[in-house]
Amino acid sequence: MGVGILVEDLNAWYGTTHTLQDINLHIPANHATALIGPSGCGKSTFVRCLNRMHETNPIARATGTVKMGDVDIYSDASPVEIRRRVGMVFQRPNPFPTMSIYDNVVSGLKLNGFRNRRILDETVERSLKQAALWEEVKDDLKKKSGASLSGGQQQRMCIARALAVDPEVLLMDEPASALDPVSTSKIEDLIFQLKSQYTIVIVTHNMQQAARVAENTGFFLNGKMVEFDSTHKIFTNPRDKRTEDYITGRFG
Amino acid sequence: MSSTRMTPERESRSPLPVPSPLPNAPAASSTDAASGADASLSPIRDFLSKRGSGRLADNSFAAVMLLCACSIFAIVIFIFGILVVHSRLSLMQFGWKFFTRQAWDPVSGDFGALPFIYGTIATSLLALCMAVPLALGVAVFLTELCPRPLRAPISFLTELLAAIPSVVYGLWAVFVLVPLMRDVIGPFLYKTLGWTGFFEGPNFGVGLLTASMILAIMILPIISSLTRDIMNAVPNSQREAVLALGATRWEMIRIGVLRNSRIGIVGAVMLGLGRALGETMAVTMVIGNHPDISKSLFAPGYTLASVIANEFSEATGDLYLSALIEIGLALFLVTIVVNAIARLMVWAVTRNAPARVN
Amino acid sequence: MMRTAINYLVSGLCILATVLVILPLIAILFYLIYKGASSLNFAFFTRIPAPVGESGGGMANSIVGSGIILFLASLMGIPIGIAAGVYLAEFGRGKALATAVRFTADVLNGVPSIVMGIAIYSLIVMQQKHFSALAGGVALAIMMVPTITRTTEEMLATVPHAIREAALGLGVPKWRTAISVSLRTASPGIITGCMLAFARVAGETAPLLFTAFGNQFWSFKLSEPIAALPLQIYVYAISPYDEWHRLAWAGSLVLIVLIMVSVTLVRIFANRGALKGGS
């Protein structure tokens, strides 16, 4: 089961660039929330602030409060502890090239020192099934390198990897932008299946995708969140002129 | 707002967005937390939540890595420090004049480094004169002219030259190059170029010229492989631009490649110089080991490195040892400066280069 | 017309240069095989040097001695070098300190090996009042560090950042990411770098002259002078005895073969690793 996320006065910088300005937002638990906006609007930075990946860049900085459930992730815990509770799927599939499919999927467990074989086996099967990849790879789990799969399979494996740690929140940063349409639709189906069990935040520049998978949608522009509402409302009757311009394709 | 309200939505799997809490709904946070806590902890979540923050391990790891990195500074400082300490006798006795005095008399304790400085500079420069044109030729051949299938084997062969130990070069030089110099090359040079005065006196085969030749062979691969990297870093657009103006291949190389990479090539040559200045074993074995300053290239000589190699273990008396260590100190400082300049030049060219294509 | 002629002339000169460069290599290899192989026999690998005037004898103690010194050097030099490389690639991105370390490593790489020899002599041999295998190992280790540091850094730099992010995003601590993800992915290249550094110091003579010093007999103690193959080759090469010259050639052949085999093996190994890593 997922937890909700409450963001208050979040600001973020890259060097001297103020990439996120005063973001306030509540992301409900066990729903999919989409973040849309033109590239460079800060939506990726925003999700990276939710698991403190933002600060892995030495010149990056963030202030404000992000509460995951009742844990303030910037003051109550270390980045490592937060990231264990939050799965992240990146823009491009990034399997560990030296590891087998099996090891890739449970890497979050093994690299954190988890050794129970039986649970590892179960986890591989569970998360690959959740990621709809089990049937395709179950025969060469340990034989094939994770990097030998196709792009779409790799991305689903990366989703399985994120799910294997049994996270409460799943962050997806344009997970389908590097994939072909067939793989994209598989990923979207997946999100649809998974959102009842996890709090999903998905960044996308594809508005149809947002409309298809998410209950709520936020529109980002120039580092600010212009509007956040139910997806239906955003796409049919936005309050803000800029949102309307964007969704009707007048810019971006 | 409660989890019961959410359940039907989940089960309906409706593709249509449903109304949901507005941003910053006040009570939301606590409700969500409760729903998270309701779920019984899976063994995985339980395990991961009990793992520590890893802060201590991370910080100590970073500290150890930093320490090892800083050990490189420590090594340089330590070498400098220890050489200064152990050469202080000689430093105090002779001061700066040490480097301009020609005497080298262990018996009476009179030491000066000038013959070694002369020998070192003479052999290194001569070696550069021989090696640089050849190295440039090889580099140009490999980057611009060589048919593709030959490229890898030839560059592998030139790199093999770099893998041969100094002492093996020395052995080869003693038994092959020295007789060749004595019986063939020497007499020929005397006959053709004797009038210059550089090829006077008895020719035993050992001496400055032989040492320079073996040095040239040894520094060739360094210069040519670096030059090759630098030329590869020249973007193809530069070559095409020059070719498009109707230039021949050589004009393209001269204008499009060599001109663009000249700083880097100078750097590569300086690196070769640094290597030549400090090369010890092969030179010691064929230079004749005699502290003379002679115009003739047939004459035996001595370099900074070879006098250390040859006399260090026999050095009796503190002043003698100290003078040898001071020579080491001088060699250390000179090679540091030469290498530093060379590195800066090479960096200036290759730092922003695109990934090397093999 | 003139321009075409110059073009051909220069091309010809470049080819000539390449031939002139490969010629000495072939000459050296030819002599090594010709003179070395004829002097190689079973005794060479099993016996210690015979006294002057007696024929026979071998370099068994030198081969073992080299092995001991190189093992010591690797034990010290490889971990420090890799760790420093990890610092440069994983922690030092964009830091002035890292640039300084990188630069110092490059400069240290150019310091003549004989200087390392007298520095270690002053540090260890003078204090202990005797030459030792340990001193030789330390001198060679210092020579390995900068090379390994730089190759480790270069190889780690080829590991895509996305892979590190994947590990960090799973809540893997940075140290574990560096070891199990970055280093493991870059390991073929790093092993190559270590082997090349090893091969380079395996043939070094100058830093051993006043540290390991050499020994005509068996020695296995770290605190005693020890024989080493390059040292023994040097001593024999400058000696006046034909029998010893013969042994010097044989020793050189063995040394070169050991070095070339390790370098070539590493090339094959690294290429295979590269193929596996890609795609």
Coordinates of C-alpha atoms in Angstrom, one line a residue, chain A residues 97, chain C residues 156-165 185:
Chain A
P97 CA 25.0 -4.3 -17.6
Chain C
L156 CA 34.9 4.7 -14.3
A157 CA 34.1 7.8 -16.4
T158 CA 32.9 5.5 -19.2
V159 CA 30.3 3.9 -16.8
P160 CA 27.0 5.7 -17.7
H161 CA 25.7 8.0 -15.0
A162 CA 22.3 6.5 -15.5
I163 CA 23.5 3.2 -14.0
R164 CA 24.7 4.9 -10.8
E165 CA 21.4 6.7 -10.6
T185 CA 30.9 -2.4 -14.6

